[in-house]
PDB file of C-alpha atoms and ligand atoms in Angstrom:
ATOM      1  CA  UNK A   1       3.844  13.985  -2.555  1.00  0.00           C
ATOM      2  CA  UNK A   2       1.647  16.019  -0.169  1.00  0.00           C
ATOM      3  CA  UNK A   3       1.399  19.751  -0.781  1.00  0.00           C
ATOM      4  CA  UNK A   4       2.319  22.054   2.120  1.00  0.00           C
ATOM      5  CA  UNK A   5      -0.524  23.772   3.907  1.00  0.00           C
ATOM      6  CA  UNK A   6      -0.512  26.487   6.614  1.00  0.00           C
ATOM      7  CA  UNK A   7       2.015  28.664   4.821  1.00  0.00           C
ATOM      8  CA  UNK A   8       1.666  32.441   4.959  1.00  0.00           C
ATOM      9  CA  UNK A   9       3.364  35.035   2.707  1.00  0.00           C
ATOM     10  CA  UNK A  10       5.867  37.220   4.609  1.00  0.00           C
ATOM     11  CA  UNK A  11       6.510  40.729   3.220  1.00  0.00           C
ATOM     12  CA  UNK A  12      10.035  42.206   3.073  1.00  0.00           C
ATOM     13  CA  UNK A  13      10.784  45.720   4.259  1.00  0.00           C
ATOM     14  CA  UNK A  14      12.509  46.379   0.921  1.00  0.00           C
ATOM     15  CA  UNK A  15      10.431  46.083  -2.246  1.00  0.00           C
ATOM     16  CA  UNK A  16      11.242  45.599  -5.905  1.00  0.00           C
ATOM     17  CA  UNK A  17      10.647  49.339  -6.429  1.00  0.00           C
ATOM     18  CA  UNK A  18      13.207  50.110  -3.713  1.00  0.00           C
ATOM     19  CA  UNK A  19      15.742  47.828  -5.378  1.00  0.00           C
ATOM     20  CA  UNK A  20      15.100  49.375  -8.801  1.00  0.00           C
ATOM     21  CA  UNK A  21      15.972  52.803  -7.336  1.00  0.00           C
ATOM     22  CA  UNK A  22      19.547  51.518  -6.971  1.00  0.00           C
ATOM     23  CA  UNK A  23      19.540  50.692 -10.720  1.00  0.00           C
ATOM     24  CA  UNK A  24      19.551  52.816 -13.826  1.00  0.00           C
ATOM     25  CA  UNK A  25      17.355  50.229 -15.513  1.00  0.00           C
ATOM     26  CA  UNK A  26      14.191  48.133 -15.153  1.00  0.00           C
ATOM     27  CA  UNK A  27      14.260  44.374 -14.528  1.00  0.00           C
ATOM     28  CA  UNK A  28      12.344  42.610 -17.290  1.00  0.00           C
ATOM     29  CA  UNK A  29      12.713  38.963 -18.252  1.00  0.00           C
ATOM     30  CA  UNK A  30      13.940  38.546 -21.817  1.00  0.00           C
ATOM     31  CA  UNK A  31      12.451  35.185 -22.715  1.00  0.00           C
ATOM     32  CA  UNK A  32      14.292  33.715 -25.703  1.00  0.00           C
ATOM     33  CA  UNK A  33      12.546  30.853 -27.467  1.00  0.00           C
ATOM     34  CA  UNK A  34      13.438  28.918 -30.601  1.00  0.00           C
ATOM     35  CA  UNK A  35      14.656  25.637 -32.007  1.00  0.00           C
ATOM     36  CA  UNK A  36      17.852  23.981 -30.849  1.00  0.00           C
ATOM     37  CA  UNK A  37      20.676  25.619 -32.822  1.00  0.00           C
ATOM     38  CA  UNK A  38      18.644  28.742 -33.640  1.00  0.00           C
ATOM     39  CA  UNK A  39      21.083  30.914 -31.671  1.00  0.00           C
ATOM     40  CA  UNK A  40      19.505  31.445 -28.220  1.00  0.00           C
ATOM     41  CA  UNK A  41      22.701  30.729 -26.276  1.00  0.00           C
ATOM     42  CA  UNK A  42      24.976  32.606 -28.680  1.00  0.00           C
ATOM     43  CA  UNK A  43      22.812  35.738 -28.680  1.00  0.00           C
ATOM     44  CA  UNK A  44      22.094  35.787 -24.949  1.00  0.00           C
ATOM     45  CA  UNK A  45      25.816  35.463 -24.189  1.00  0.00           C
ATOM     46  CA  UNK A  46      26.645  38.374 -26.519  1.00  0.00           C
ATOM     47  CA  UNK A  47      23.716  40.453 -25.258  1.00  0.00           C
ATOM     48  CA  UNK A  48      24.616  39.897 -21.618  1.00  0.00           C
ATOM     49  CA  UNK A  49      28.173  41.080 -22.322  1.00  0.00           C
ATOM     50  CA  UNK A  50      26.855  44.214 -24.057  1.00  0.00           C
ATOM     51  CA  UNK A  51      24.505  44.962 -21.137  1.00  0.00           C
ATOM     52  CA  UNK A  52      27.233  44.337 -18.547  1.00  0.00           C
ATOM     53  CA  UNK A  53      29.497  46.801 -20.338  1.00  0.00           C
ATOM     54  CA  UNK A  54      26.762  49.430 -19.897  1.00  0.00           C
ATOM     55  CA  UNK A  55      26.707  48.798 -16.144  1.00  0.00           C
ATOM     56  CA  UNK A  56      23.452  46.822 -16.267  1.00  0.00           C
ATOM     57  CA  UNK A  57      22.865  43.984 -13.806  1.00  0.00           C
ATOM     58  CA  UNK A  58      21.908  40.759 -15.526  1.00  0.00           C
ATOM     59  CA  UNK A  59      21.647  37.018 -15.095  1.00  0.00           C
ATOM     60  CA  UNK A  60      21.469  34.386 -17.816  1.00  0.00           C
ATOM     61  CA  UNK A  61      19.545  31.129 -17.403  1.00  0.00           C
ATOM     62  CA  UNK A  62      20.305  28.546 -20.083  1.00  0.00           C
ATOM     63  CA  UNK A  63      18.592  25.203 -20.717  1.00  0.00           C
ATOM     64  CA  UNK A  64      21.769  23.182 -20.905  1.00  0.00           C
ATOM     65  CA  UNK A  65      23.112  24.664 -17.634  1.00  0.00           C
ATOM     66  CA  UNK A  66      19.891  24.585 -15.596  1.00  0.00           C
ATOM     67  CA  UNK A  67      19.310  20.962 -16.562  1.00  0.00           C
ATOM     68  CA  UNK A  68      22.624  20.131 -14.827  1.00  0.00           C
ATOM     69  CA  UNK A  69      21.370  21.483 -11.491  1.00  0.00           C
ATOM     70  CA  UNK A  70      17.931  22.794 -10.525  1.00  0.00           C
ATOM     71  CA  UNK A  71      16.180  20.726 -13.205  1.00  0.00           C
ATOM     72  CA  UNK A  72      18.443  17.659 -13.318  1.00  0.00           C
ATOM     73  CA  UNK A  73      15.478  15.400 -12.543  1.00  0.00           C
ATOM     74  CA  UNK A  74      13.637  16.394 -15.752  1.00  0.00           C
ATOM     75  CA  UNK A  75      13.707  14.923 -19.249  1.00  0.00           C
ATOM     76  CA  UNK A  76      12.070  15.979 -22.504  1.00  0.00           C
ATOM     77  CA  UNK A  77       8.532  14.586 -22.284  1.00  0.00           C
ATOM     78  CA  UNK A  78       5.825  17.272 -22.666  1.00  0.00           C
ATOM     79  CA  UNK A  79       5.164  17.076 -18.883  1.00  0.00           C
ATOM     80  CA  UNK A  80       8.838  17.493 -18.005  1.00  0.00           C
ATOM     81  CA  UNK A  81       9.272  20.392 -20.416  1.00  0.00           C
ATOM     82  CA  UNK A  82       6.222  22.037 -18.807  1.00  0.00           C
ATOM     83  CA  UNK A  83       7.719  21.643 -15.334  1.00  0.00           C
ATOM     84  CA  UNK A  84      11.101  22.863 -16.624  1.00  0.00           C
ATOM     85  CA  UNK A  85       9.528  26.078 -17.913  1.00  0.00           C
ATOM     86  CA  UNK A  86       7.319  26.522 -14.834  1.00  0.00           C
ATOM     87  CA  UNK A  87      10.364  26.418 -12.530  1.00  0.00           C
ATOM     88  CA  UNK A  88      12.351  28.761 -14.765  1.00  0.00           C
ATOM     89  CA  UNK A  89       9.396  31.123 -14.802  1.00  0.00           C
ATOM     90  CA  UNK A  90       9.376  31.170 -11.006  1.00  0.00           C
ATOM     91  CA  UNK A  91      13.152  31.689 -10.843  1.00  0.00           C
ATOM     92  CA  UNK A  92      12.891  34.502 -13.409  1.00  0.00           C
ATOM     93  CA  UNK A  93      10.215  36.166 -11.296  1.00  0.00           C
ATOM     94  CA  UNK A  94      12.545  36.139  -8.287  1.00  0.00           C
ATOM     95  CA  UNK A  95      15.332  37.603 -10.393  1.00  0.00           C
ATOM     96  CA  UNK A  96      13.054  40.330 -11.689  1.00  0.00           C
ATOM     97  CA  UNK A  97      12.053  41.074  -8.092  1.00  0.00           C
ATOM     98  CA  UNK A  98      15.762  41.253  -7.205  1.00  0.00           C
ATOM     99  CA  UNK A  99      16.237  43.971  -9.850  1.00  0.00           C
ATOM    100  CA  UNK A 100      18.145  42.010 -12.497  1.00  0.00           C
ATOM    101  CA  UNK A 101      17.512  41.771 -16.216  1.00  0.00           C
ATOM    102  CA  UNK A 102      17.119  38.047 -16.793  1.00  0.00           C
ATOM    103  CA  UNK A 103      17.971  36.424 -20.102  1.00  0.00           C
ATOM    104  CA  UNK A 104      16.469  32.962 -20.458  1.00  0.00           C
ATOM    105  CA  UNK A 105      17.525  30.605 -23.255  1.00  0.00           C
ATOM    106  CA  UNK A 106      15.133  27.652 -23.344  1.00  0.00           C
ATOM    107  CA  UNK A 107      13.524  26.028 -26.359  1.00  0.00           C
ATOM    108  CA  UNK A 108      10.225  26.386 -24.451  1.00  0.00           C
ATOM    109  CA  UNK A 109       8.324  24.788 -27.334  1.00  0.00           C
ATOM    110  CA  UNK A 110       4.788  25.108 -25.964  1.00  0.00           C
ATOM    111  CA  UNK A 111       2.835  28.363 -26.303  1.00  0.00           C
ATOM    112  CA  UNK A 112       0.779  27.620 -23.205  1.00  0.00           C
ATOM    113  CA  UNK A 113       3.893  27.191 -21.029  1.00  0.00           C
ATOM    114  CA  UNK A 114       5.381  30.481 -22.263  1.00  0.00           C
ATOM    115  CA  UNK A 115       2.046  32.261 -21.771  1.00  0.00           C
ATOM    116  CA  UNK A 116       1.887  30.945 -18.203  1.00  0.00           C
ATOM    117  CA  UNK A 117       5.219  32.650 -17.499  1.00  0.00           C
ATOM    118  CA  UNK A 118       3.901  35.853 -19.091  1.00  0.00           C
ATOM    119  CA  UNK A 119       0.929  35.734 -16.694  1.00  0.00           C
ATOM    120  CA  UNK A 120       3.218  35.115 -13.726  1.00  0.00           C
ATOM    121  CA  UNK A 121       5.191  38.314 -14.280  1.00  0.00           C
ATOM    122  CA  UNK A 122       4.170  41.945 -13.835  1.00  0.00           C
ATOM    123  CA  UNK A 123       2.867  43.692 -16.967  1.00  0.00           C
ATOM    124  CA  UNK A 124       5.769  44.673 -19.219  1.00  0.00           C
ATOM    125  CA  UNK A 125       8.230  42.416 -17.433  1.00  0.00           C
ATOM    126  CA  UNK A 126       7.931  39.570 -19.963  1.00  0.00           C
ATOM    127  CA  UNK A 127       9.608  40.218 -23.292  1.00  0.00           C
ATOM    128  CA  UNK A 128       9.234  37.246 -25.601  1.00  0.00           C
ATOM    129  CA  UNK A 129      12.076  37.122 -28.122  1.00  0.00           C
ATOM    130  CA  UNK A 130      11.559  34.602 -30.895  1.00  0.00           C
ATOM    131  CA  UNK A 131      14.871  33.464 -32.309  1.00  0.00           C
ATOM    132  CA  UNK A 132      13.653  32.488 -35.724  1.00  0.00           C
ATOM    133  CA  UNK A 133      15.640  30.070 -37.831  1.00  0.00           C
ATOM    134  CA  UNK A 134      14.402  27.348 -40.157  1.00  0.00           C
ATOM    135  CA  UNK A 135      14.739  23.744 -39.087  1.00  0.00           C
ATOM    136  CA  UNK A 136      16.833  23.218 -42.209  1.00  0.00           C
ATOM    137  CA  UNK A 137      19.422  25.818 -41.110  1.00  0.00           C
ATOM    138  CA  UNK A 138      19.415  24.679 -37.472  1.00  0.00           C
ATOM    139  CA  UNK A 139      20.049  21.159 -38.673  1.00  0.00           C
ATOM    140  CA  UNK A 140      22.835  22.297 -40.998  1.00  0.00           C
ATOM    141  CA  UNK A 141      24.480  24.146 -38.077  1.00  0.00           C
ATOM    142  CA  UNK A 142      23.974  21.238 -35.665  1.00  0.00           C
ATOM    143  CA  UNK A 143      26.496  22.714 -33.172  1.00  0.00           C
ATOM    144  CA  UNK A 144      26.220  19.767 -30.765  1.00  0.00           C
ATOM    145  CA  UNK A 145      25.561  16.984 -33.268  1.00  0.00           C
ATOM    146  CA  UNK A 146      22.127  16.420 -31.706  1.00  0.00           C
ATOM    147  CA  UNK A 147      20.088  16.629 -34.930  1.00  0.00           C
ATOM    148  CA  UNK A 148      22.232  13.875 -36.391  1.00  0.00           C
ATOM    149  CA  UNK A 149      21.550  11.748 -33.304  1.00  0.00           C
ATOM    150  CA  UNK A 150      17.831  12.559 -33.499  1.00  0.00           C
ATOM    151  CA  UNK A 151      17.672  11.596 -37.185  1.00  0.00           C
ATOM    152  CA  UNK A 152      19.396   8.291 -36.462  1.00  0.00           C
ATOM    153  CA  UNK A 153      16.946   7.610 -33.618  1.00  0.00           C
ATOM    154  CA  UNK A 154      19.604   7.748 -30.897  1.00  0.00           C
ATOM    155  CA  UNK A 155      17.741  10.709 -29.281  1.00  0.00           C
ATOM    156  CA  UNK A 156      13.961  10.531 -29.009  1.00  0.00           C
ATOM    157  CA  UNK A 157      11.456  13.394 -28.670  1.00  0.00           C
ATOM    158  CA  UNK A 158      13.844  15.902 -30.228  1.00  0.00           C
ATOM    159  CA  UNK A 159      12.254  19.290 -30.919  1.00  0.00           C
ATOM    160  CA  UNK A 160      11.617  19.818 -34.628  1.00  0.00           C
ATOM    161  CA  UNK A 161      12.180  16.153 -35.471  1.00  0.00           C
ATOM    162  CA  UNK A 162       9.767  14.051 -33.409  1.00  0.00           C
ATOM    163  CA  UNK A 163       8.579  16.665 -30.882  1.00  0.00           C
ATOM    164  CA  UNK A 164       6.713  19.901 -31.669  1.00  0.00           C
ATOM    165  CA  UNK A 165       7.778  23.546 -31.630  1.00  0.00           C
ATOM    166  CA  UNK A 166       4.918  26.059 -31.433  1.00  0.00           C
ATOM    167  CA  UNK A 167       5.987  29.402 -32.874  1.00  0.00           C
ATOM    168  CA  UNK A 168       5.055  32.477 -30.813  1.00  0.00           C
ATOM    169  CA  UNK A 169       1.966  34.239 -32.169  1.00  0.00           C
ATOM    170  CA  UNK A 170       2.615  37.706 -30.710  1.00  0.00           C
ATOM    171  CA  UNK A 171       6.227  37.918 -29.540  1.00  0.00           C
ATOM    172  CA  UNK A 172       7.547  41.335 -28.547  1.00  0.00           C
ATOM    173  CA  UNK A 173      10.524  40.724 -30.840  1.00  0.00           C
ATOM    174  CA  UNK A 174      11.472  38.409 -33.680  1.00  0.00           C
ATOM    175  CA  UNK A 175      15.140  38.025 -34.544  1.00  0.00           C
ATOM    176  CA  UNK A 176      15.899  36.012 -37.652  1.00  0.00           C
ATOM    177  CA  UNK A 177      19.380  34.515 -37.338  1.00  0.00           C
ATOM    178  CA  UNK A 178      19.428  33.472 -40.992  1.00  0.00           C
ATOM    179  CA  UNK A 179      19.224  37.157 -41.913  1.00  0.00           C
ATOM    180  CA  UNK A 180      20.928  38.942 -38.997  1.00  0.00           C
ATOM    181  CA  UNK A 181      24.466  38.510 -37.694  1.00  0.00           C
ATOM    182  CA  UNK A 182      24.997  37.997 -33.951  1.00  0.00           C
ATOM    183  CA  UNK A 183      25.960  41.702 -33.616  1.00  0.00           C
ATOM    184  CA  UNK A 184      22.870  42.856 -35.534  1.00  0.00           C
ATOM    185  CA  UNK A 185      20.632  40.654 -33.392  1.00  0.00           C
ATOM    186  CA  UNK A 186      22.118  42.147 -30.210  1.00  0.00           C
ATOM    187  CA  UNK A 187      21.611  45.670 -31.592  1.00  0.00           C
ATOM    188  CA  UNK A 188      17.941  44.951 -32.421  1.00  0.00           C
ATOM    189  CA  UNK A 189      17.297  43.844 -28.836  1.00  0.00           C
ATOM    190  CA  UNK A 190      19.236  46.750 -27.289  1.00  0.00           C
ATOM    191  CA  UNK A 191      17.249  49.184 -29.456  1.00  0.00           C
ATOM    192  CA  UNK A 192      13.981  47.632 -28.230  1.00  0.00           C
ATOM    193  CA  UNK A 193      15.086  47.940 -24.588  1.00  0.00           C
ATOM    194  CA  UNK A 194      16.078  51.583 -25.106  1.00  0.00           C
ATOM    195  CA  UNK A 195      12.934  52.555 -27.043  1.00  0.00           C
ATOM    196  CA  UNK A 196      10.743  51.055 -24.352  1.00  0.00           C
ATOM    197  CA  UNK A 197      12.793  52.629 -21.561  1.00  0.00           C
ATOM    198  CA  UNK A 198      13.871  49.417 -19.918  1.00  0.00           C
ATOM    199  CA  UNK A 199      17.472  50.678 -20.058  1.00  0.00           C
TER     200      UNK A 199
HETATM  201  N1  PPS B   1      14.980  15.682 -26.945  1.00  0.00           N
HETATM  202  C1  PPS B   1      15.517  16.905 -26.909  1.00  0.00           C
HETATM  203  N2  PPS B   1      14.848  17.960 -27.443  1.00  0.00           N
HETATM  204  C2  PPS B   1      15.377  19.171 -27.388  1.00  0.00           C
HETATM  205  N3  PPS B   1      16.604  19.473 -26.837  1.00  0.00           N
HETATM  206  C3  PPS B   1      17.306  18.459 -26.306  1.00  0.00           C
HETATM  207  C4  PPS B   1      16.803  17.139 -26.328  1.00  0.00           C
HETATM  208  N4  PPS B   1      17.728  16.331 -25.717  1.00  0.00           N
HETATM  209  C5  PPS B   1      18.737  17.111 -25.347  1.00  0.00           C
HETATM  210  N5  PPS B   1      18.511  18.393 -25.687  1.00  0.00           N
HETATM  211  C6  PPS B   1      19.407  19.510 -25.308  1.00  0.00           C
HETATM  212  O1  PPS B   1      18.722  20.209 -24.267  1.00  0.00           O
HETATM  213  C7  PPS B   1      18.558  21.573 -24.604  1.00  0.00           C
HETATM  214  C8  PPS B   1      17.095  22.003 -24.478  1.00  0.00           C
HETATM  215  O2  PPS B   1      16.738  22.152 -23.142  1.00  0.00           O
HETATM  216  P1  PPS B   1      15.585  23.152 -22.748  1.00  0.00           P
HETATM  217  O3  PPS B   1      15.516  23.130 -21.271  1.00  0.00           O
HETATM  218  O4  PPS B   1      15.818  24.460 -23.403  1.00  0.00           O
HETATM  219  O5  PPS B   1      14.306  22.449 -23.414  1.00  0.00           O
HETATM  220  S1  PPS B   1      12.760  22.743 -23.169  1.00  0.00           S
HETATM  221  O6  PPS B   1      12.577  24.200 -23.095  1.00  0.00           O
HETATM  222  O7  PPS B   1      12.351  22.099 -21.915  1.00  0.00           O
HETATM  223  O8  PPS B   1      12.066  22.151 -24.330  1.00  0.00           O
HETATM  224  C9  PPS B   1      18.963  21.748 -26.038  1.00  0.00           C
HETATM  225  O9  PPS B   1      19.771  22.903 -26.007  1.00  0.00           O
HETATM  226  P2  PPS B   1      19.760  24.034 -27.126  1.00  0.00           P
HETATM  227  O10 PPS B   1      20.385  23.347 -28.304  1.00  0.00           O
HETATM  228  O11 PPS B   1      20.639  25.100 -26.532  1.00  0.00           O
HETATM  229  O12 PPS B   1      18.377  24.509 -27.382  1.00  0.00           O
HETATM  230  C10 PPS B   1      19.728  20.494 -26.393  1.00  0.00           C
HETATM  231  O13 PPS B   1      21.111  20.735 -26.309  1.00  0.00           O
HETATM  232  N1  ADP B   2      23.380  34.902 -36.984  1.00  0.00           N
HETATM  233  C1  ADP B   2      23.613  33.990 -36.031  1.00  0.00           C
HETATM  234  N2  ADP B   2      23.125  34.169 -34.779  1.00  0.00           N
HETATM  235  C2  ADP B   2      23.327  33.222 -33.824  1.00  0.00           C
HETATM  236  N3  ADP B   2      24.043  32.091 -34.028  1.00  0.00           N
HETATM  237  C3  ADP B   2      24.550  31.864 -35.238  1.00  0.00           C
HETATM  238  C4  ADP B   2      24.348  32.789 -36.293  1.00  0.00           C
HETATM  239  N4  ADP B   2      24.957  32.315 -37.415  1.00  0.00           N
HETATM  240  C5  ADP B   2      25.519  31.142 -37.073  1.00  0.00           C
HETATM  241  N5  ADP B   2      25.294  30.867 -35.765  1.00  0.00           N
HETATM  242  C6  ADP B   2      25.777  29.652 -35.083  1.00  0.00           C
HETATM  243  O1  ADP B   2      24.637  28.848 -34.790  1.00  0.00           O
HETATM  244  C7  ADP B   2      24.849  28.108 -33.606  1.00  0.00           C
HETATM  245  C8  ADP B   2      23.715  28.431 -32.635  1.00  0.00           C
HETATM  246  O2  ADP B   2      23.866  27.600 -31.494  1.00  0.00           O
HETATM  247  P1  ADP B   2      23.318  27.990 -30.079  1.00  0.00           P
HETATM  248  O3  ADP B   2      23.595  29.422 -29.777  1.00  0.00           O
HETATM  249  O4  ADP B   2      23.844  26.956 -29.121  1.00  0.00           O
HETATM  250  O5  ADP B   2      21.748  27.817 -30.303  1.00  0.00           O
HETATM  251  P2  ADP B   2      20.627  27.420 -29.256  1.00  0.00           P
HETATM  252  O6  ADP B   2      21.057  27.939 -27.912  1.00  0.00           O
HETATM  253  O7  ADP B   2      19.393  28.071 -29.776  1.00  0.00           O
HETATM  254  O8  ADP B   2      20.574  25.921 -29.303  1.00  0.00           O
HETATM  255  C9  ADP B   2      26.218  28.520 -33.035  1.00  0.00           C
HETATM  256  O9  ADP B   2      27.178  27.596 -33.453  1.00  0.00           O
HETATM  257  C10 ADP B   2      26.442  29.891 -33.720  1.00  0.00           C
HETATM  258  O10 ADP B   2      27.813  30.195 -33.877  1.00  0.00           O
END
């Protein structure tokens, strides 16, 4: 594939700041990361509902859904996961520019890939939320039966089994879903957004 050359950035007449004036909130990216079954999808769904009910504009990007469309040409090798996260980072940046609070729910197992997204976004617009849950509990939950398939060798390169997960070193938030209910987890995140004047 040859990269495009001779392309020039074209400014809009309306900026992100203009769009944010129509909102009563900022437009950060809430980047959820954690093992499969840790609760990323469950919590982002509940959080998005809570935000919507407060009149806040949101959009949720979820690994399972995005891999059906935009990223349907990617698998689970380290290179493909990197490209998956790079594209989601770019999409999140557009959403932030559009004035939405984005909730992303991807395993995003590599620190470097998550840090690249942090660098891509304006300061304060990347909120890393580590959904912490032991492999043991995730495997006991096994909501999609994938751990069982990974253990039997039917699925290869499964995160936590035969592919790595690198825990965040300095996440803005850690939510432990072995200790907190779904409602408590949502409240922790809402409190963070309020305290830091995002909403
Ligand atoms: N090999 C392997 N490893 C991990 N996960 C797998 C795999 N194969 C399929 N699945 C399903 O795909 C979902 C993870 O996709 P992501 O885009 O979030 O993964 S990644 O961020 O690129 O690592 C993940 O969804 P969640 O369970 O919601 O995390 C799984 O349902
Ligand atoms: N405290 C909790 N927070 C989030 N999910 C929980 C919790 N306790 C049990 N669960 C269950 O764990 C599973 C998490 O699955 P899911 O949200 O799909 O995780 P992920 O998106 O990280 O793969 C769901 O079946 C959910 O009902």
